[in-house]
């Protein structure tokens, strides 16, 4: 693939981003290809050394803030006609309330995911506190040896469970963070949908 073909496909892949960002990325990759050609690589080798267009586009989308992408996507590309403005104004109570409802549902799901994670960490903390507190409790207790031994045994069980719980909570937290990142990238990609020619 030649440099011009690469840059044309990259421009098409980044079409949903702000124009300044597109030009900045095209200049960056153009200079990168030229630097590799100066190092002795042919044009095709320099282009292939830069990487695949899909990976570059995915990385650029992941690095670009969602607010910047939505601002570019929402900005009208042309002037609205009078009848379009009238329809927008008349439909405002419907589309605005549906938009707010969608945002609230997504936010509620996100908060409920994190509340589950917080609850798991709370269970871990309670198990760990009981495991630590059972040792002095069985020494201080004026009960029989059987009850002191039962308290100590329960503390050891809680200590074991807290170890497993810690790793489970840690993995669940990582999973939610990864899910959040993937959902954010998916939302960004919805705003950068390419127009089919």
PDB file of C-alpha atoms in Angstrom:
ATOM      1  CA  UNK A   1       0.000   0.000   0.000  1.00  0.00           C
ATOM      2  CA  UNK A   2       1.333   3.432  -0.872  1.00  0.00           C
ATOM      3  CA  UNK A   3       1.556   6.333   1.560  1.00  0.00           C
ATOM      4  CA  UNK A   4      -1.302   8.205  -0.137  1.00  0.00           C
ATOM      5  CA  UNK A   5      -3.593   5.141  -0.043  1.00  0.00           C
ATOM      6  CA  UNK A   6      -2.757   4.628   3.637  1.00  0.00           C
ATOM      7  CA  UNK A   7      -3.511   8.261   4.492  1.00  0.00           C
ATOM      8  CA  UNK A   8      -6.756   8.210   2.472  1.00  0.00           C
ATOM      9  CA  UNK A   9      -7.976   5.083   4.294  1.00  0.00           C
ATOM     10  CA  UNK A  10      -6.904   6.554   7.637  1.00  0.00           C
ATOM     11  CA  UNK A  11      -8.842   9.755   6.880  1.00  0.00           C
ATOM     12  CA  UNK A  12     -11.917   7.646   6.057  1.00  0.00           C
ATOM     13  CA  UNK A  13     -11.522   5.646   9.290  1.00  0.00           C
ATOM     14  CA  UNK A  14     -11.258   8.799  11.409  1.00  0.00           C
ATOM     15  CA  UNK A  15     -14.145  10.571   9.658  1.00  0.00           C
ATOM     16  CA  UNK A  16     -16.248  11.000  12.820  1.00  0.00           C
ATOM     17  CA  UNK A  17     -13.558  12.913  14.722  1.00  0.00           C
ATOM     18  CA  UNK A  18     -13.086  16.694  14.716  1.00  0.00           C
ATOM     19  CA  UNK A  19     -11.299  17.903  11.583  1.00  0.00           C
ATOM     20  CA  UNK A  20      -8.355  19.311  13.564  1.00  0.00           C
ATOM     21  CA  UNK A  21      -7.728  15.933  15.183  1.00  0.00           C
ATOM     22  CA  UNK A  22      -7.906  14.164  11.822  1.00  0.00           C
ATOM     23  CA  UNK A  23      -5.377  16.545  10.283  1.00  0.00           C
ATOM     24  CA  UNK A  24      -3.096  16.199  13.308  1.00  0.00           C
ATOM     25  CA  UNK A  25      -3.138  12.381  13.072  1.00  0.00           C
ATOM     26  CA  UNK A  26      -2.618  12.409   9.295  1.00  0.00           C
ATOM     27  CA  UNK A  27       0.373  14.720   9.668  1.00  0.00           C
ATOM     28  CA  UNK A  28       1.807  12.530  12.436  1.00  0.00           C
ATOM     29  CA  UNK A  29       1.546   9.314  10.405  1.00  0.00           C
ATOM     30  CA  UNK A  30       2.749  11.011   7.226  1.00  0.00           C
ATOM     31  CA  UNK A  31       5.885  12.177   9.028  1.00  0.00           C
ATOM     32  CA  UNK A  32       6.328   8.727  10.562  1.00  0.00           C
ATOM     33  CA  UNK A  33       6.240   7.096   7.130  1.00  0.00           C
ATOM     34  CA  UNK A  34       8.665   9.680   5.739  1.00  0.00           C
ATOM     35  CA  UNK A  35      11.069   9.079   8.643  1.00  0.00           C
ATOM     36  CA  UNK A  36      11.051   5.352   7.980  1.00  0.00           C
ATOM     37  CA  UNK A  37      11.653   5.943   4.295  1.00  0.00           C
ATOM     38  CA  UNK A  38      14.641   8.131   5.195  1.00  0.00           C
ATOM     39  CA  UNK A  39      15.972   5.216   7.253  1.00  0.00           C
ATOM     40  CA  UNK A  40      16.117   3.157   4.051  1.00  0.00           C
ATOM     41  CA  UNK A  41      12.755   1.385   3.924  1.00  0.00           C
ATOM     42  CA  UNK A  42      10.697   1.365   0.748  1.00  0.00           C
ATOM     43  CA  UNK A  43       7.344   3.159   0.768  1.00  0.00           C
ATOM     44  CA  UNK A  44       5.370  -0.105   1.145  1.00  0.00           C
ATOM     45  CA  UNK A  45       7.652  -1.336   3.964  1.00  0.00           C
ATOM     46  CA  UNK A  46       7.387   1.998   5.769  1.00  0.00           C
ATOM     47  CA  UNK A  47       3.594   1.913   5.528  1.00  0.00           C
ATOM     48  CA  UNK A  48       3.377  -1.669   6.800  1.00  0.00           C
ATOM     49  CA  UNK A  49       5.780  -0.849   9.667  1.00  0.00           C
ATOM     50  CA  UNK A  50       3.399   1.852  10.923  1.00  0.00           C
ATOM     51  CA  UNK A  51       0.674  -0.716  11.662  1.00  0.00           C
ATOM     52  CA  UNK A  52      -2.796  -1.585  10.491  1.00  0.00           C
ATOM     53  CA  UNK A  53      -5.368   1.132   9.933  1.00  0.00           C
ATOM     54  CA  UNK A  54      -7.985  -0.617  12.081  1.00  0.00           C
ATOM     55  CA  UNK A  55      -5.630  -0.743  15.090  1.00  0.00           C
ATOM     56  CA  UNK A  56      -4.673   2.912  14.633  1.00  0.00           C
ATOM     57  CA  UNK A  57      -8.324   3.992  14.375  1.00  0.00           C
ATOM     58  CA  UNK A  58      -9.261   1.914  17.439  1.00  0.00           C
ATOM     59  CA  UNK A  59      -6.425   3.475  19.470  1.00  0.00           C
ATOM     60  CA  UNK A  60      -7.291   7.016  18.368  1.00  0.00           C
ATOM     61  CA  UNK A  61     -10.973   6.490  19.241  1.00  0.00           C
ATOM     62  CA  UNK A  62     -10.019   5.053  22.644  1.00  0.00           C
ATOM     63  CA  UNK A  63      -7.760   8.055  23.351  1.00  0.00           C
ATOM     64  CA  UNK A  64     -10.258  10.716  22.248  1.00  0.00           C
ATOM     65  CA  UNK A  65     -12.627  11.940  24.987  1.00  0.00           C
ATOM     66  CA  UNK A  66     -16.292  11.045  24.487  1.00  0.00           C
ATOM     67  CA  UNK A  67     -17.365  14.674  24.928  1.00  0.00           C
ATOM     68  CA  UNK A  68     -15.173  15.755  22.016  1.00  0.00           C
ATOM     69  CA  UNK A  69     -16.584  13.055  19.739  1.00  0.00           C
ATOM     70  CA  UNK A  70     -20.214  13.802  20.615  1.00  0.00           C
ATOM     71  CA  UNK A  71     -19.680  17.532  20.204  1.00  0.00           C
ATOM     72  CA  UNK A  72     -18.350  16.954  16.692  1.00  0.00           C
ATOM     73  CA  UNK A  73     -21.133  14.519  15.836  1.00  0.00           C
ATOM     74  CA  UNK A  74     -23.937  16.742  17.154  1.00  0.00           C
ATOM     75  CA  UNK A  75     -22.659  19.859  15.386  1.00  0.00           C
ATOM     76  CA  UNK A  76     -24.847  20.315  12.304  1.00  0.00           C
ATOM     77  CA  UNK A  77     -23.077  19.934   8.970  1.00  0.00           C
ATOM     78  CA  UNK A  78     -25.622  22.143   7.236  1.00  0.00           C
ATOM     79  CA  UNK A  79     -28.174  24.800   8.110  1.00  0.00           C
ATOM     80  CA  UNK A  80     -31.518  23.427   9.217  1.00  0.00           C
ATOM     81  CA  UNK A  81     -34.604  24.247   7.202  1.00  0.00           C
ATOM     82  CA  UNK A  82     -37.555  25.973   8.856  1.00  0.00           C
ATOM     83  CA  UNK A  83     -39.756  22.862   8.867  1.00  0.00           C
ATOM     84  CA  UNK A  84     -36.933  20.840  10.519  1.00  0.00           C
ATOM     85  CA  UNK A  85     -36.640  23.428  13.271  1.00  0.00           C
ATOM     86  CA  UNK A  86     -40.418  23.376  13.791  1.00  0.00           C
ATOM     87  CA  UNK A  87     -40.430  19.562  14.036  1.00  0.00           C
ATOM     88  CA  UNK A  88     -37.555  19.653  16.516  1.00  0.00           C
ATOM     89  CA  UNK A  89     -39.360  22.205  18.650  1.00  0.00           C
ATOM     90  CA  UNK A  90     -42.690  20.342  18.539  1.00  0.00           C
ATOM     91  CA  UNK A  91     -41.056  16.987  19.275  1.00  0.00           C
ATOM     92  CA  UNK A  92     -38.897  18.377  22.082  1.00  0.00           C
ATOM     93  CA  UNK A  93     -41.088  17.054  24.932  1.00  0.00           C
ATOM     94  CA  UNK A  94     -40.880  13.554  23.493  1.00  0.00           C
ATOM     95  CA  UNK A  95     -37.257  13.249  22.374  1.00  0.00           C
ATOM     96  CA  UNK A  96     -35.876  15.168  25.347  1.00  0.00           C
ATOM     97  CA  UNK A  97     -37.730  13.036  27.917  1.00  0.00           C
ATOM     98  CA  UNK A  98     -36.732   9.833  26.108  1.00  0.00           C
ATOM     99  CA  UNK A  99     -33.109  10.972  26.072  1.00  0.00           C
ATOM    100  CA  UNK A 100     -33.144  11.763  29.773  1.00  0.00           C
ATOM    101  CA  UNK A 101     -34.821   8.409  30.515  1.00  0.00           C
ATOM    102  CA  UNK A 102     -32.122   6.567  28.542  1.00  0.00           C
ATOM    103  CA  UNK A 103     -29.339   8.393  30.389  1.00  0.00           C
ATOM    104  CA  UNK A 104     -30.960   7.686  33.763  1.00  0.00           C
ATOM    105  CA  UNK A 105     -31.390   3.967  32.977  1.00  0.00           C
ATOM    106  CA  UNK A 106     -27.743   3.669  31.912  1.00  0.00           C
ATOM    107  CA  UNK A 107     -26.617   5.546  35.013  1.00  0.00           C
ATOM    108  CA  UNK A 108     -28.791   3.334  37.245  1.00  0.00           C
ATOM    109  CA  UNK A 109     -27.274   0.190  35.733  1.00  0.00           C
ATOM    110  CA  UNK A 110     -23.786   1.559  36.242  1.00  0.00           C
ATOM    111  CA  UNK A 111     -24.505   2.487  39.868  1.00  0.00           C
ATOM    112  CA  UNK A 112     -26.055  -0.926  40.567  1.00  0.00           C
ATOM    113  CA  UNK A 113     -22.981  -2.703  39.150  1.00  0.00           C
ATOM    114  CA  UNK A 114     -20.756  -0.667  41.440  1.00  0.00           C
ATOM    115  CA  UNK A 115     -23.059  -1.216  44.426  1.00  0.00           C
ATOM    116  CA  UNK A 116     -22.585  -4.976  43.975  1.00  0.00           C
ATOM    117  CA  UNK A 117     -18.816  -4.467  43.957  1.00  0.00           C
ATOM    118  CA  UNK A 118     -18.975  -2.303  47.099  1.00  0.00           C
ATOM    119  CA  UNK A 119     -21.124  -4.961  48.789  1.00  0.00           C
ATOM    120  CA  UNK A 120     -18.596  -7.667  47.942  1.00  0.00           C
ATOM    121  CA  UNK A 121     -15.786  -5.563  49.425  1.00  0.00           C
ATOM    122  CA  UNK A 122     -17.918  -5.009  52.550  1.00  0.00           C
ATOM    123  CA  UNK A 123     -18.343  -8.771  52.968  1.00  0.00           C
ATOM    124  CA  UNK A 124     -14.581  -9.189  52.592  1.00  0.00           C
ATOM    125  CA  UNK A 125     -13.957  -6.518  55.219  1.00  0.00           C
ATOM    126  CA  UNK A 126     -16.401  -8.084  57.685  1.00  0.00           C
ATOM    127  CA  UNK A 127     -14.808 -11.519  57.267  1.00  0.00           C
ATOM    128  CA  UNK A 128     -11.333 -10.073  57.780  1.00  0.00           C
ATOM    129  CA  UNK A 129     -12.380  -8.070  60.848  1.00  0.00           C
ATOM    130  CA  UNK A 130     -14.024 -11.117  62.425  1.00  0.00           C
ATOM    131  CA  UNK A 131     -10.936 -13.240  61.680  1.00  0.00           C
ATOM    132  CA  UNK A 132      -8.699 -10.683  63.380  1.00  0.00           C
ATOM    133  CA  UNK A 133     -11.121 -10.060  66.258  1.00  0.00           C
ATOM    134  CA  UNK A 134     -11.714 -13.739  67.030  1.00  0.00           C
ATOM    135  CA  UNK A 135      -8.239 -14.271  68.502  1.00  0.00           C
ATOM    136  CA  UNK A 136      -8.517 -11.727  71.344  1.00  0.00           C
ATOM    137  CA  UNK A 137     -12.195 -12.615  71.754  1.00  0.00           C
ATOM    138  CA  UNK A 138     -11.479 -16.283  72.506  1.00  0.00           C
ATOM    139  CA  UNK A 139      -8.751 -15.279  74.996  1.00  0.00           C
ATOM    140  CA  UNK A 140     -10.853 -12.657  76.776  1.00  0.00           C
ATOM    141  CA  UNK A 141     -14.056 -14.724  76.835  1.00  0.00           C
ATOM    142  CA  UNK A 142     -14.886 -16.197  80.232  1.00  0.00           C
ATOM    143  CA  UNK A 143     -16.760 -19.044  78.625  1.00  0.00           C
ATOM    144  CA  UNK A 144     -15.761 -22.666  78.567  1.00  0.00           C
ATOM    145  CA  UNK A 145     -12.922 -24.030  76.502  1.00  0.00           C
ATOM    146  CA  UNK A 146     -15.420 -25.399  73.999  1.00  0.00           C
ATOM    147  CA  UNK A 147     -16.911 -21.994  73.210  1.00  0.00           C
ATOM    148  CA  UNK A 148     -13.443 -20.396  73.010  1.00  0.00           C
ATOM    149  CA  UNK A 149     -12.338 -23.138  70.616  1.00  0.00           C
ATOM    150  CA  UNK A 150     -15.508 -22.613  68.519  1.00  0.00           C
ATOM    151  CA  UNK A 151     -14.818 -18.855  68.326  1.00  0.00           C
ATOM    152  CA  UNK A 152     -11.210 -19.512  67.257  1.00  0.00           C
ATOM    153  CA  UNK A 153     -12.335 -22.076  64.645  1.00  0.00           C
ATOM    154  CA  UNK A 154     -14.879 -19.632  63.242  1.00  0.00           C
ATOM    155  CA  UNK A 155     -12.145 -16.990  63.073  1.00  0.00           C
ATOM    156  CA  UNK A 156      -9.863 -19.332  61.123  1.00  0.00           C
ATOM    157  CA  UNK A 157     -12.695 -20.172  58.711  1.00  0.00           C
ATOM    158  CA  UNK A 158     -13.403 -16.455  58.251  1.00  0.00           C
ATOM    159  CA  UNK A 159      -9.692 -15.812  57.629  1.00  0.00           C
ATOM    160  CA  UNK A 160      -9.677 -18.439  54.878  1.00  0.00           C
ATOM    161  CA  UNK A 161     -12.872 -17.118  53.352  1.00  0.00           C
ATOM    162  CA  UNK A 162     -11.538 -13.554  53.448  1.00  0.00           C
ATOM    163  CA  UNK A 163      -8.489 -14.614  51.407  1.00  0.00           C
ATOM    164  CA  UNK A 164     -10.729 -16.109  48.712  1.00  0.00           C
ATOM    165  CA  UNK A 165     -13.072 -13.135  48.941  1.00  0.00           C
ATOM    166  CA  UNK A 166     -10.192 -10.678  48.442  1.00  0.00           C
ATOM    167  CA  UNK A 167      -9.160 -12.247  45.136  1.00  0.00           C
ATOM    168  CA  UNK A 168     -12.781 -12.532  44.019  1.00  0.00           C
ATOM    169  CA  UNK A 169     -13.442  -8.869  44.817  1.00  0.00           C
ATOM    170  CA  UNK A 170     -10.253  -7.831  43.059  1.00  0.00           C
ATOM    171  CA  UNK A 171     -11.198  -9.727  39.882  1.00  0.00           C
ATOM    172  CA  UNK A 172     -14.789  -8.460  39.985  1.00  0.00           C
ATOM    173  CA  UNK A 173     -13.523  -4.875  40.271  1.00  0.00           C
ATOM    174  CA  UNK A 174     -11.150  -5.405  37.325  1.00  0.00           C
ATOM    175  CA  UNK A 175     -14.009  -6.890  35.317  1.00  0.00           C
ATOM    176  CA  UNK A 176     -16.269  -3.904  35.946  1.00  0.00           C
ATOM    177  CA  UNK A 177     -13.471  -1.508  34.979  1.00  0.00           C
ATOM    178  CA  UNK A 178     -12.817  -3.434  31.752  1.00  0.00           C
ATOM    179  CA  UNK A 179     -16.560  -3.535  31.022  1.00  0.00           C
ATOM    180  CA  UNK A 180     -16.779   0.217  31.594  1.00  0.00           C
ATOM    181  CA  UNK A 181     -13.906   0.831  29.179  1.00  0.00           C
ATOM    182  CA  UNK A 182     -15.437  -1.413  26.514  1.00  0.00           C
ATOM    183  CA  UNK A 183     -18.848   0.226  26.843  1.00  0.00           C
ATOM    184  CA  UNK A 184     -17.250   3.667  26.540  1.00  0.00           C
ATOM    185  CA  UNK A 185     -15.400   2.612  23.373  1.00  0.00           C
ATOM    186  CA  UNK A 186     -18.620   1.087  21.997  1.00  0.00           C
ATOM    187  CA  UNK A 187     -20.481   4.363  22.625  1.00  0.00           C
ATOM    188  CA  UNK A 188     -17.666   6.302  20.940  1.00  0.00           C
ATOM    189  CA  UNK A 189     -17.822   3.975  17.930  1.00  0.00           C
ATOM    190  CA  UNK A 190     -21.578   4.629  17.640  1.00  0.00           C
ATOM    191  CA  UNK A 191     -20.812   8.328  17.195  1.00  0.00           C
ATOM    192  CA  UNK A 192     -18.117   7.597  14.619  1.00  0.00           C
ATOM    193  CA  UNK A 193     -20.214   5.419  12.329  1.00  0.00           C
ATOM    194  CA  UNK A 194     -18.980   5.758   8.778  1.00  0.00           C
ATOM    195  CA  UNK A 195     -21.342   6.695   6.021  1.00  0.00           C
ATOM    196  CA  UNK A 196     -21.464   3.923   3.475  1.00  0.00           C
ATOM    197  CA  UNK A 197     -20.663   5.152   0.006  1.00  0.00           C
TER     198      UNK A 197
END
